[in-house]
Coordinates of N, CA and C in Angstrom, one line a residue:
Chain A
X1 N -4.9 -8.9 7.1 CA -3.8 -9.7 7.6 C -2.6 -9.5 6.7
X2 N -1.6 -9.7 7.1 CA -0.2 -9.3 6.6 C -0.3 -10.7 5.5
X3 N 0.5 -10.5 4.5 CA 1.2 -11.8 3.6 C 2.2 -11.4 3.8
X4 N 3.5 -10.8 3.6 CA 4.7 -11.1 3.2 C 5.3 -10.3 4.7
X5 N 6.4 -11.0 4.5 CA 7.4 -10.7 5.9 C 8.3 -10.5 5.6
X6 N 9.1 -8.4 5.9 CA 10.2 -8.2 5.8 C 10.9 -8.8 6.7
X7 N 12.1 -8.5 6.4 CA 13.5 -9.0 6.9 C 14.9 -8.3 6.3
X8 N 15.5 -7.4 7.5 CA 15.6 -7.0 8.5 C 14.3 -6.2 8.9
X9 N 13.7 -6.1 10.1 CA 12.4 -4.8 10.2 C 13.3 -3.8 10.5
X10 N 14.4 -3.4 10.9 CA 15.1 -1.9 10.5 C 16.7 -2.1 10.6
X11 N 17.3 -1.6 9.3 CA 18.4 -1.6 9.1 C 18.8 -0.2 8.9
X12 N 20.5 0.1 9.6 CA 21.0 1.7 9.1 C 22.5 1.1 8.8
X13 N 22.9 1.9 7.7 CA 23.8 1.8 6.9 C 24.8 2.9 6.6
X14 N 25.4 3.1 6.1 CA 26.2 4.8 5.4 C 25.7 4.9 3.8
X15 N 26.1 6.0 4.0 CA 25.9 6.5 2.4 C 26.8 6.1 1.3
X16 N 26.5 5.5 0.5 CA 27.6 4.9 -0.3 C 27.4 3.3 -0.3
X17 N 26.7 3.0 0.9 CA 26.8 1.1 0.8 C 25.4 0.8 0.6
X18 N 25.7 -0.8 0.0 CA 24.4 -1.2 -0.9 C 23.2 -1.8 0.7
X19 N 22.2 -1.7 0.3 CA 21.3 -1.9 1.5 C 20.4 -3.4 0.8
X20 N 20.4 -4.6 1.5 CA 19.9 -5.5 0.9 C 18.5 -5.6 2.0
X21 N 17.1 -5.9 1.3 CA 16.2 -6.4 2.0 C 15.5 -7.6 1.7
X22 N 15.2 -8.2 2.6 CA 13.8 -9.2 2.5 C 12.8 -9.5 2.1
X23 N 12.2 -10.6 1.9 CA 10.4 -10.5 2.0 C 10.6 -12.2 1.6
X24 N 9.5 -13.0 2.9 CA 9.3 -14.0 2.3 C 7.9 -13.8 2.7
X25 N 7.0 -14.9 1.8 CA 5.9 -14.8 1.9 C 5.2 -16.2 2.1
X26 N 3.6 -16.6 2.1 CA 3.0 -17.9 2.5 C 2.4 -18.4 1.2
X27 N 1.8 -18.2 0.5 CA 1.0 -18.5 -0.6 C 1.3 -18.4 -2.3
X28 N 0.7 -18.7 -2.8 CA 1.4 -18.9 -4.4 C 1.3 -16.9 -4.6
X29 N 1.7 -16.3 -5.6 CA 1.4 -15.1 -6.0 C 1.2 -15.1 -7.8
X30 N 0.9 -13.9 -8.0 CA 0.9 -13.5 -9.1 C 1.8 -12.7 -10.1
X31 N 2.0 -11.4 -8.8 CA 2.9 -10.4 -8.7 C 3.5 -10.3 -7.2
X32 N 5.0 -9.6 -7.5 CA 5.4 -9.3 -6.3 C 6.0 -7.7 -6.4
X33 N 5.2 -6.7 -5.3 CA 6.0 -5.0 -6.0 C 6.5 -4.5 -4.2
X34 N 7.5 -4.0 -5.0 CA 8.2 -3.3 -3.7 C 7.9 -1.9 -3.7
X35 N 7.2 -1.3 -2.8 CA 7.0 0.4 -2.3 C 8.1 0.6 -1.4
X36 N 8.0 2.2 -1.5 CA 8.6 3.0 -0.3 C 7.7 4.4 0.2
X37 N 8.0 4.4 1.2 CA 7.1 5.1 2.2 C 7.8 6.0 3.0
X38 N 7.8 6.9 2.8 CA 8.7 8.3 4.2 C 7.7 9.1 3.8
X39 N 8.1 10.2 5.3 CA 7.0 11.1 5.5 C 6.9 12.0 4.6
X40 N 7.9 12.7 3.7 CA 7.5 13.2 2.5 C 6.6 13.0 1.3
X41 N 6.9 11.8 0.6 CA 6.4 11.3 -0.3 C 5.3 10.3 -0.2
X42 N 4.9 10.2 1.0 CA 3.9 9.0 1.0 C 4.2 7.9 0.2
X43 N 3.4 6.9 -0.4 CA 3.4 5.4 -0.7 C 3.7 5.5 -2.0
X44 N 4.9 5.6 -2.5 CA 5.1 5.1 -3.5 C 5.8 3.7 -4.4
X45 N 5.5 3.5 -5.6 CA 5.6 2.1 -6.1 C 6.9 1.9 -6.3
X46 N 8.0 1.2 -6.9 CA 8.9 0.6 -7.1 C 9.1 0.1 -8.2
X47 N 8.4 -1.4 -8.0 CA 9.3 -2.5 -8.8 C 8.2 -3.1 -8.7
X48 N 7.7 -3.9 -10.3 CA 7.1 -5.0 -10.0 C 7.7 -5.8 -10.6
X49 N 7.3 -7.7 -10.2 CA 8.1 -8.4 -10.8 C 7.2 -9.6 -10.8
X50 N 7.1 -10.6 -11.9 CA 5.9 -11.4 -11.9 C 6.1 -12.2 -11.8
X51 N 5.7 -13.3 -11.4 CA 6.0 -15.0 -10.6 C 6.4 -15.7 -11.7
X52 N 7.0 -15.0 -13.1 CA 7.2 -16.4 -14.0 C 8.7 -15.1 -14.1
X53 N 9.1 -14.2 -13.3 CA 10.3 -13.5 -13.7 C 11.6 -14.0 -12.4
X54 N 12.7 -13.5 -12.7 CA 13.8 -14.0 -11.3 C 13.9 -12.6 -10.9
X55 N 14.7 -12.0 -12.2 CA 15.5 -10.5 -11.8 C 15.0 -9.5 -12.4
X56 N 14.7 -8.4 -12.0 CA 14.5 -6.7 -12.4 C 15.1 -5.9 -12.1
X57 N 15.7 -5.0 -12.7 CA 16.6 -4.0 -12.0 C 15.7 -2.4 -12.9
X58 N 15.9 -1.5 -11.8 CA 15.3 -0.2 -12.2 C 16.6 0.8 -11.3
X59 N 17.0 1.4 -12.2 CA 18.0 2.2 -11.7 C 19.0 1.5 -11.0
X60 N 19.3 2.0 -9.7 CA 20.3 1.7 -8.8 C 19.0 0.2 -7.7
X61 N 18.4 -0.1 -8.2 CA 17.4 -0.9 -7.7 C 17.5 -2.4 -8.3
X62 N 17.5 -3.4 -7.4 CA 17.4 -4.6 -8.0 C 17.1 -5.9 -7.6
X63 N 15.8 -6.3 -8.0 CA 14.9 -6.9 -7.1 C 14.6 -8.7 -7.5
X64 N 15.1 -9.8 -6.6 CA 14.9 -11.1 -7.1 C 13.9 -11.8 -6.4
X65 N 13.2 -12.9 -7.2 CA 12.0 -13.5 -6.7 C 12.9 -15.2 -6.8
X66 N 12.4 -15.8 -5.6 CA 12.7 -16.9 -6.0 C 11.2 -17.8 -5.6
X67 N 10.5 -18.4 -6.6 CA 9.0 -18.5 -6.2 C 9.4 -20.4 -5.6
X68 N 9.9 -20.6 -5.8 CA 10.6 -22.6 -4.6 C 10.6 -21.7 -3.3
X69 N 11.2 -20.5 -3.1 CA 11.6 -20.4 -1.7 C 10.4 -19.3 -1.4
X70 N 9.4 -18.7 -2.4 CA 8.7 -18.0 -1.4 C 9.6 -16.5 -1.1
X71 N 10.3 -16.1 -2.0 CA 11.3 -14.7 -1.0 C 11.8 -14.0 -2.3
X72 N 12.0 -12.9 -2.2 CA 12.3 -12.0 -2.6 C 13.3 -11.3 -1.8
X73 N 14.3 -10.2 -2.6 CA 15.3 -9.6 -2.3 C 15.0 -8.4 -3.0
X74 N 15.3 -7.1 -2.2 CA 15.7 -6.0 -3.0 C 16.6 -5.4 -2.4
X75 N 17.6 -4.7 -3.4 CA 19.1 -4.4 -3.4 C 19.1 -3.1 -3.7
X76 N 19.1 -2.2 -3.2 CA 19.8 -0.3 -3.1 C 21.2 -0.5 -3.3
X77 N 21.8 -0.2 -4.4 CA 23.6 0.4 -4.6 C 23.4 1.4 -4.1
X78 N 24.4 1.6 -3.6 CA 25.0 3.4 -3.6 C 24.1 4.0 -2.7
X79 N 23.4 3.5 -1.6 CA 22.6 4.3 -1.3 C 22.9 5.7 -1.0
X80 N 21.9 6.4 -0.9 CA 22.0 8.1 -0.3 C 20.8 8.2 0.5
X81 N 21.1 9.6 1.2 CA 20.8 9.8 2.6 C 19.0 9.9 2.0
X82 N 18.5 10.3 0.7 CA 17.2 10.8 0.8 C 16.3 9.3 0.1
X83 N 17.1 8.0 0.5 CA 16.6 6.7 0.0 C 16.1 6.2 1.8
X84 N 16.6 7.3 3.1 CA 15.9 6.9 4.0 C 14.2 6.5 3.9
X85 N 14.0 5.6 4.5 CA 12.8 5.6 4.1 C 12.1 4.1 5.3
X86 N 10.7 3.2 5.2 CA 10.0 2.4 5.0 C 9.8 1.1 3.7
X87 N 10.7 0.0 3.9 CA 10.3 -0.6 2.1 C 9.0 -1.4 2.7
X88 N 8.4 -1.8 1.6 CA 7.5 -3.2 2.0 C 7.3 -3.8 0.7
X89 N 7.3 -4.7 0.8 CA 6.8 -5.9 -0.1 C 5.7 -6.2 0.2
X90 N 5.1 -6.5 -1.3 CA 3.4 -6.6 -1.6 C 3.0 -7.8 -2.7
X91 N 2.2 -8.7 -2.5 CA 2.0 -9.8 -3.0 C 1.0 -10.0 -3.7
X92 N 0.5 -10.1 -4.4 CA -1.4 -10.4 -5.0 C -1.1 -11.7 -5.6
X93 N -2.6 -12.5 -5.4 CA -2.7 -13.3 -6.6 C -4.3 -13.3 -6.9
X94 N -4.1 -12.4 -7.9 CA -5.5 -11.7 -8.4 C -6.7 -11.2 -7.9
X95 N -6.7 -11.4 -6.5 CA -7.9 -11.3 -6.3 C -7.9 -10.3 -4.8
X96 N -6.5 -10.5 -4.6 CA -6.3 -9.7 -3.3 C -4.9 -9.5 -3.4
X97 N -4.3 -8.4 -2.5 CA -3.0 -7.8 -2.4 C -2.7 -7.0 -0.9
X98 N -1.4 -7.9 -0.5 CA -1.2 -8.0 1.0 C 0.6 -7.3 1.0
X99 N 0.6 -6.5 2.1 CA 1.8 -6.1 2.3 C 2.2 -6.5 3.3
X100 N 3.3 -6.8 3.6 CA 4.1 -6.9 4.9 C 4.5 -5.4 5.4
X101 N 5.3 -6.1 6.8 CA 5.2 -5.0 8.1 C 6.0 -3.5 7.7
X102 N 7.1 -4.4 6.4 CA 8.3 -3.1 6.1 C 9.6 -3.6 7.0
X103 N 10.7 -3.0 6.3 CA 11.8 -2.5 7.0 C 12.0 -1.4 7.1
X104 N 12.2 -0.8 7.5 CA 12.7 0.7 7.8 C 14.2 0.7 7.8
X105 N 14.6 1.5 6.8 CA 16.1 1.8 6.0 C 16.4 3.4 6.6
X106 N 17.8 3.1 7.2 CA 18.2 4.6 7.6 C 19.5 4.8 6.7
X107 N 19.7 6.0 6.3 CA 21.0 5.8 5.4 C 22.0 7.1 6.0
X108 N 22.7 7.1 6.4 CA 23.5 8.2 7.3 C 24.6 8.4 6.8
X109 N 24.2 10.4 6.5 CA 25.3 10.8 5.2 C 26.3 11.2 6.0
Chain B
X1 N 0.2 16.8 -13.4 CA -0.7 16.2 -13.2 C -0.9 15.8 -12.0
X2 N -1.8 16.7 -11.0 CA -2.3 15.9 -9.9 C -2.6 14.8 -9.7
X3 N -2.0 14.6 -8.4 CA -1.6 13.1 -7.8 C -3.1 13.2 -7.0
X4 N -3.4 12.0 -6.5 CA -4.8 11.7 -5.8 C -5.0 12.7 -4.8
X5 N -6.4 13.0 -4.6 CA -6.3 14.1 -3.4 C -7.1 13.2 -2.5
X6 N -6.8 13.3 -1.4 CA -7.8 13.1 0.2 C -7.8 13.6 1.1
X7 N -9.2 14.2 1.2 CA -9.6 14.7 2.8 C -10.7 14.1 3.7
X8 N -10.4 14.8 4.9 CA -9.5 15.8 5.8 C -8.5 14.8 5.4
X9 N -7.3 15.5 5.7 CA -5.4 14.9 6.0 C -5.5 14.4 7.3
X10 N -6.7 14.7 8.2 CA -6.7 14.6 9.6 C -8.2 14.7 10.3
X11 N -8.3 13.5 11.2 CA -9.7 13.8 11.7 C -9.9 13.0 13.3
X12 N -10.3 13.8 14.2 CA -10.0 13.5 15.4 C -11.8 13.1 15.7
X13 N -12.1 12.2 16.3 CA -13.6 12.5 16.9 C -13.4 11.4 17.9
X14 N -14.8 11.3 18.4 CA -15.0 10.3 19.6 C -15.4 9.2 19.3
X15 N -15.1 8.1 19.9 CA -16.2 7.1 19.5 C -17.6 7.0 19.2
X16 N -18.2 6.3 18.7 CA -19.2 5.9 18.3 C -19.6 7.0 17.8
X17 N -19.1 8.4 17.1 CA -19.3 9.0 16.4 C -19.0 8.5 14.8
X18 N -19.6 9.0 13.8 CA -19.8 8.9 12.1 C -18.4 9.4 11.5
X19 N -18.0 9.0 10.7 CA -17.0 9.6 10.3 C -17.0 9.5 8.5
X20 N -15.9 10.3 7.9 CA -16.4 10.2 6.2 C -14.9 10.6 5.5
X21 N -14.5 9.7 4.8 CA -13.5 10.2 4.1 C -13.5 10.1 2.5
X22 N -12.8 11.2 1.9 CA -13.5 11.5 0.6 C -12.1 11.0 0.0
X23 N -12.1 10.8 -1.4 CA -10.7 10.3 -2.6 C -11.2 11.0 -3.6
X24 N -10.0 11.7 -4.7 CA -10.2 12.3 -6.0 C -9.3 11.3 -6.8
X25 N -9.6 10.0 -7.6 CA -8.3 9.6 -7.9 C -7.5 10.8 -8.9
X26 N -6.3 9.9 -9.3 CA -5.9 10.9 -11.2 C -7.3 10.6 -11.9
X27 N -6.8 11.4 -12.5 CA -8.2 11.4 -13.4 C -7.8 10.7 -14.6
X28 N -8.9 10.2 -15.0 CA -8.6 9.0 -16.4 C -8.6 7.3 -15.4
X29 N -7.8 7.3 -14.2 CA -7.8 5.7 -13.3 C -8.9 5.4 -13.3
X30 N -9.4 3.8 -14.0 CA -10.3 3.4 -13.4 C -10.3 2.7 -12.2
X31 N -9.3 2.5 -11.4 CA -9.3 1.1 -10.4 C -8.8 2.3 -9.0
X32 N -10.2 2.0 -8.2 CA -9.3 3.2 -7.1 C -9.5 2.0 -5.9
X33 N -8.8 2.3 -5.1 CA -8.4 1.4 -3.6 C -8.3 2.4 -2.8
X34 N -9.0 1.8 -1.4 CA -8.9 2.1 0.2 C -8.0 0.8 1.0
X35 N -7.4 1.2 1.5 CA -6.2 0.8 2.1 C -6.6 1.5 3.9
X36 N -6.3 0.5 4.7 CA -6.0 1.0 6.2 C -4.3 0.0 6.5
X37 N -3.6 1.6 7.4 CA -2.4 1.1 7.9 C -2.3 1.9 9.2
X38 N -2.3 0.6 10.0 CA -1.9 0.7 10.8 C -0.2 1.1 11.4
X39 N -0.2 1.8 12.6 CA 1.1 2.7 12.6 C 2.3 1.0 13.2
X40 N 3.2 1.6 12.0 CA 4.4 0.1 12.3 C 4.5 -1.1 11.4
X41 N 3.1 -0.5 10.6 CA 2.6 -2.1 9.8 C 2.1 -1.6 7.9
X42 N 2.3 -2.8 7.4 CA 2.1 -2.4 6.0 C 0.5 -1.9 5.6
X43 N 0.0 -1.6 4.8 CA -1.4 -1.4 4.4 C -2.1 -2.7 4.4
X44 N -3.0 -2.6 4.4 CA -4.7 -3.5 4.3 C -5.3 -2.9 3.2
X45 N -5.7 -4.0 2.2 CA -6.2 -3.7 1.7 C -7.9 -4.0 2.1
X46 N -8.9 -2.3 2.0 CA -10.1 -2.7 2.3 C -11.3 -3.2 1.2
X47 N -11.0 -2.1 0.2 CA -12.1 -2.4 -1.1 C -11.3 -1.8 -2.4
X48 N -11.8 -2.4 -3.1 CA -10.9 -2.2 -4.9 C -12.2 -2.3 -5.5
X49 N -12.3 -1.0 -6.3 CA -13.4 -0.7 -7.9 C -12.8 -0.8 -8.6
X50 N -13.6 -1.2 -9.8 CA -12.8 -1.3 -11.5 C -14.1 -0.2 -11.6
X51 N -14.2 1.0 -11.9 CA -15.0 1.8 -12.4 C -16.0 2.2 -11.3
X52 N -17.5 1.8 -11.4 CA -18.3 2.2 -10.3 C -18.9 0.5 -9.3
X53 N -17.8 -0.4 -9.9 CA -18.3 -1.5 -9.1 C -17.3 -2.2 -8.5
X54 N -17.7 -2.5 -7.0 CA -16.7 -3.0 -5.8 C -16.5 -4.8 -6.4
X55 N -15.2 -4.6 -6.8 CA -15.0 -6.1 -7.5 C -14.4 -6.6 -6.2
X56 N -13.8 -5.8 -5.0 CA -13.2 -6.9 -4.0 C -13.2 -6.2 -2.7
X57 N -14.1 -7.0 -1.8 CA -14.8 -5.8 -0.7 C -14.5 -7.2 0.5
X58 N -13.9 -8.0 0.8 CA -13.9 -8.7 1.0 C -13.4 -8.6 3.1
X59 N -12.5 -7.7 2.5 CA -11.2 -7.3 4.0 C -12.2 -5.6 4.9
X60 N -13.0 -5.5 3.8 CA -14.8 -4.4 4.3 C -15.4 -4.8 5.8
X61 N -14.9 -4.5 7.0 CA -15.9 -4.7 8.0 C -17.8 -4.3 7.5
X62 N -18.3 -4.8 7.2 CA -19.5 -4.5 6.9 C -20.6 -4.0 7.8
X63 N -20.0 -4.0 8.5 CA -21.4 -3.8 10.4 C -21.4 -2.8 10.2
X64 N -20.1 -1.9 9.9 CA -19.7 -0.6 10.5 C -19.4 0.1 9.3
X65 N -18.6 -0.2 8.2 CA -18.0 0.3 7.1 C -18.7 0.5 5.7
X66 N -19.0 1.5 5.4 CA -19.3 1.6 3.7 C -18.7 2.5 3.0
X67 N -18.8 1.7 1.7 CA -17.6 2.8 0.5 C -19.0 2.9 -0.7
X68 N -18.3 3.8 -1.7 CA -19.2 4.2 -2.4 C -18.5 4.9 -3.7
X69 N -18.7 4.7 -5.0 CA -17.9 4.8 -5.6 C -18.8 5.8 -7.1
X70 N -19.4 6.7 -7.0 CA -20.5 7.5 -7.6 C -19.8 7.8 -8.9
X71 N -20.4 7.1 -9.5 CA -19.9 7.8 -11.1 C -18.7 7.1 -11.5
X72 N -17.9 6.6 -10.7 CA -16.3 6.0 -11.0 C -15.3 6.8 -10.9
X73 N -15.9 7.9 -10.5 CA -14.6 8.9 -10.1 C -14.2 8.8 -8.6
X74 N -15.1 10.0 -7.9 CA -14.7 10.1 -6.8 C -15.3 8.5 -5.9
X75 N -14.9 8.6 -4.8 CA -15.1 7.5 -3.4 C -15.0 8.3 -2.2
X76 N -16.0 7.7 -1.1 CA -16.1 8.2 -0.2 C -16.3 6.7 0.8
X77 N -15.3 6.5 2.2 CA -15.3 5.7 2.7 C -16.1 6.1 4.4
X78 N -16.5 5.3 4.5 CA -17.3 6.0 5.8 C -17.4 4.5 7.1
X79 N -17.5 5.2 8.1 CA -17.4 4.2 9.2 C -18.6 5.0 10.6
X80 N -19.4 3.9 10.6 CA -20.7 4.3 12.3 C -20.9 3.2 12.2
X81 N -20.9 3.2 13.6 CA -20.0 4.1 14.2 C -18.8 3.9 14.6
X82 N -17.4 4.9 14.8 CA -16.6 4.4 15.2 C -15.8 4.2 16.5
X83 N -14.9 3.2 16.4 CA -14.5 2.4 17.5 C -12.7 2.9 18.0
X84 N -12.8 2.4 19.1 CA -11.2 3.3 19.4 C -10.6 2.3 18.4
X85 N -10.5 1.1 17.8 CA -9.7 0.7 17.4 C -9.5 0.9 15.8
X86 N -10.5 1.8 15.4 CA -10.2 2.1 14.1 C -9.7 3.5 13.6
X87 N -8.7 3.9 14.8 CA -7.5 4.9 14.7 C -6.5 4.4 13.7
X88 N -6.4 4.8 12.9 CA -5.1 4.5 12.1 C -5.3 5.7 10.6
X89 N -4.4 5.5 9.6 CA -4.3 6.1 8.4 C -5.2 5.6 7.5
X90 N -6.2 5.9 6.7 CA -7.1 5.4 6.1 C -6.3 5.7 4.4
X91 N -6.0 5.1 3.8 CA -5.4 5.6 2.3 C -6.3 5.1 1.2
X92 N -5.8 6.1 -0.3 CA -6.7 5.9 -0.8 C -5.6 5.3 -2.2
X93 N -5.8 5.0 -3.2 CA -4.9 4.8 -4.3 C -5.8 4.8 -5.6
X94 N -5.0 5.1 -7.1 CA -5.9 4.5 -7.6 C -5.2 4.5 -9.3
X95 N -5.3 3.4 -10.1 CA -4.7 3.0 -11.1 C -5.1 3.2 -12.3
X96 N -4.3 2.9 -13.1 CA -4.8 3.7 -14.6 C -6.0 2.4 -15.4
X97 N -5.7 1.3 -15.4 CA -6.5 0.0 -15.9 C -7.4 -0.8 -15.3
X98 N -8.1 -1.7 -15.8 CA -8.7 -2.9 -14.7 C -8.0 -4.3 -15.4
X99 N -6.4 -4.3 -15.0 CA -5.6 -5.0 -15.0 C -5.6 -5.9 -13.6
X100 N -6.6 -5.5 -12.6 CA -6.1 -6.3 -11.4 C -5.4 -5.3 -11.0
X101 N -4.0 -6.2 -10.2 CA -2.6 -5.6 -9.7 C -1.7 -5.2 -10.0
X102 N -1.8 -5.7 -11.5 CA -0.4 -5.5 -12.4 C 0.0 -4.1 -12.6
X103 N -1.3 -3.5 -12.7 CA -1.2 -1.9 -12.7 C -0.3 -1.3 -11.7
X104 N -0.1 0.0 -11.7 CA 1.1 0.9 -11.0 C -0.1 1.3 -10.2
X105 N -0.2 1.3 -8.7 CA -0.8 1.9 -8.0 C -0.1 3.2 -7.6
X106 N -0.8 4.4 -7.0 CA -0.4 5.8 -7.1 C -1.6 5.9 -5.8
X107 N -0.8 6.1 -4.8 CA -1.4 6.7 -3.5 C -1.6 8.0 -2.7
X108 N -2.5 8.4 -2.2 CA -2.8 9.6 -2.1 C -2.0 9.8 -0.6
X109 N -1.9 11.0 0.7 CA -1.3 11.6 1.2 C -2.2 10.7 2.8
X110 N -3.1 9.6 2.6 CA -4.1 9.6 3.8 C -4.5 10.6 4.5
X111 N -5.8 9.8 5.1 CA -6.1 10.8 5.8 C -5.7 9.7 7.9
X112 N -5.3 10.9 8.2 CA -5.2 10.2 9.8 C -6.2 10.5 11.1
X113 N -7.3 9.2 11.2 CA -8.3 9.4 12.2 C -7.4 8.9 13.6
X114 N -8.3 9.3 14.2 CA -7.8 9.1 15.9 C -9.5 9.4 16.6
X115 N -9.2 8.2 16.8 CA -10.7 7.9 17.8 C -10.1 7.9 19.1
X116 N -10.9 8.9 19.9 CA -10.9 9.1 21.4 C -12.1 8.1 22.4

């Protein structure tokens, strides 16, 4: 069963503008990590960020947890056309680890 | 450094037929994971090893499903018999520690069954 729920499930943007996503979730966590998924590269990881942190940033990437509200935010600057993709957010709290549905990010150069 | 390998990339059969899917993690990861995703939707996690023992089998249909983790390297996930509804991407992952989750998971290419 799903834990976390993107928000937007598919957003398209231009190239150049920052792409903001969602994720709220139901239960306490431990960690929270953002993947990306397109048909090239399969499942790859992101960001993790741990329930005692707010903000992370990794590159042009920048990802906040607010654990009162349950939600998380990740932020693409600048996007470009080869950041099209699938995001999801993924939740654990030690013992198990649950992803939501995704949004699906179109970026049009 | 090779990234996780899984085969078949692809496997078509009929129901209630046997089915078998193999994982190589990187080599040196102890923590390897099976994952099912369904098309539209995030992964499932099915079973997580820390070495040659299933620490969390929990989301494992057991009637029908077994994994097997020989030596700590490779894994082989298998399903009889199967059901139309266990069409979907079967994935495999697998991590360098037995950190739990905190570790960087690294996922392989799936493999994509389709039950007729």
């Amino acid at each position: 069963s799903q834990q976390g729920e993107e928000d937007p499930q598919a957003l398209s943007i231009q190239e150049g503008e920052n792409a903001t996503m969602n994720c709220s979730y139901k239960t306490s966590i431990n960690n929270l990590q953002w993947y990306r998924q397109n048909s090239g590269r399969g499942l790859v990881h992101l960001i993790l960020i741990r329930s005692n942190e707010r903000e992370k940033h990794s590159g042009r990437l920048r990802v906040t947890l607010d654990t009162s509200k349950k939600s998380s935010s990740l932020l693409i600057t600048a996007s470009r056309a080869a950041d099209t993709a699938s995001y999801f957010c993924a939740t654990d709290d030690r013992s198990d680890m649950r992803f939501g549905a995704g949004t699906r990010l179109t970026v049009k150069p | 450094e090779a990234g996780v390998v899984q085969s078949p990339r692809y496997k078509i059969i009929e129901k209630k037929q046997p089915v078998a899917f193999w994982c190589n993690p990187i080599s040196g990861h102890n923590t390897l994971y099976w994952y099912l995703q369904n098309l539209g939707q995030g992964p499932e996690l099915l079973i997580r090893y820390e070495n040659e023992e299933a620490v969390d089998d929990s989301q494992l249909p057991k009637d029908r499903f077994s994994a097997e983790r020989l030596k700590g390297v490779d894994s082989t996930l298998k399903i009889q018999p199967a059901e139309l509804g266990d069409s979907a991407v079967y994935l495999c992952a697998s991590s360098p520690g037995t950190s739990g989750f905190t570790d960087t998971q690294y996922f392989g290419p799936g493999t994509r069954l389709t039950v007729l």
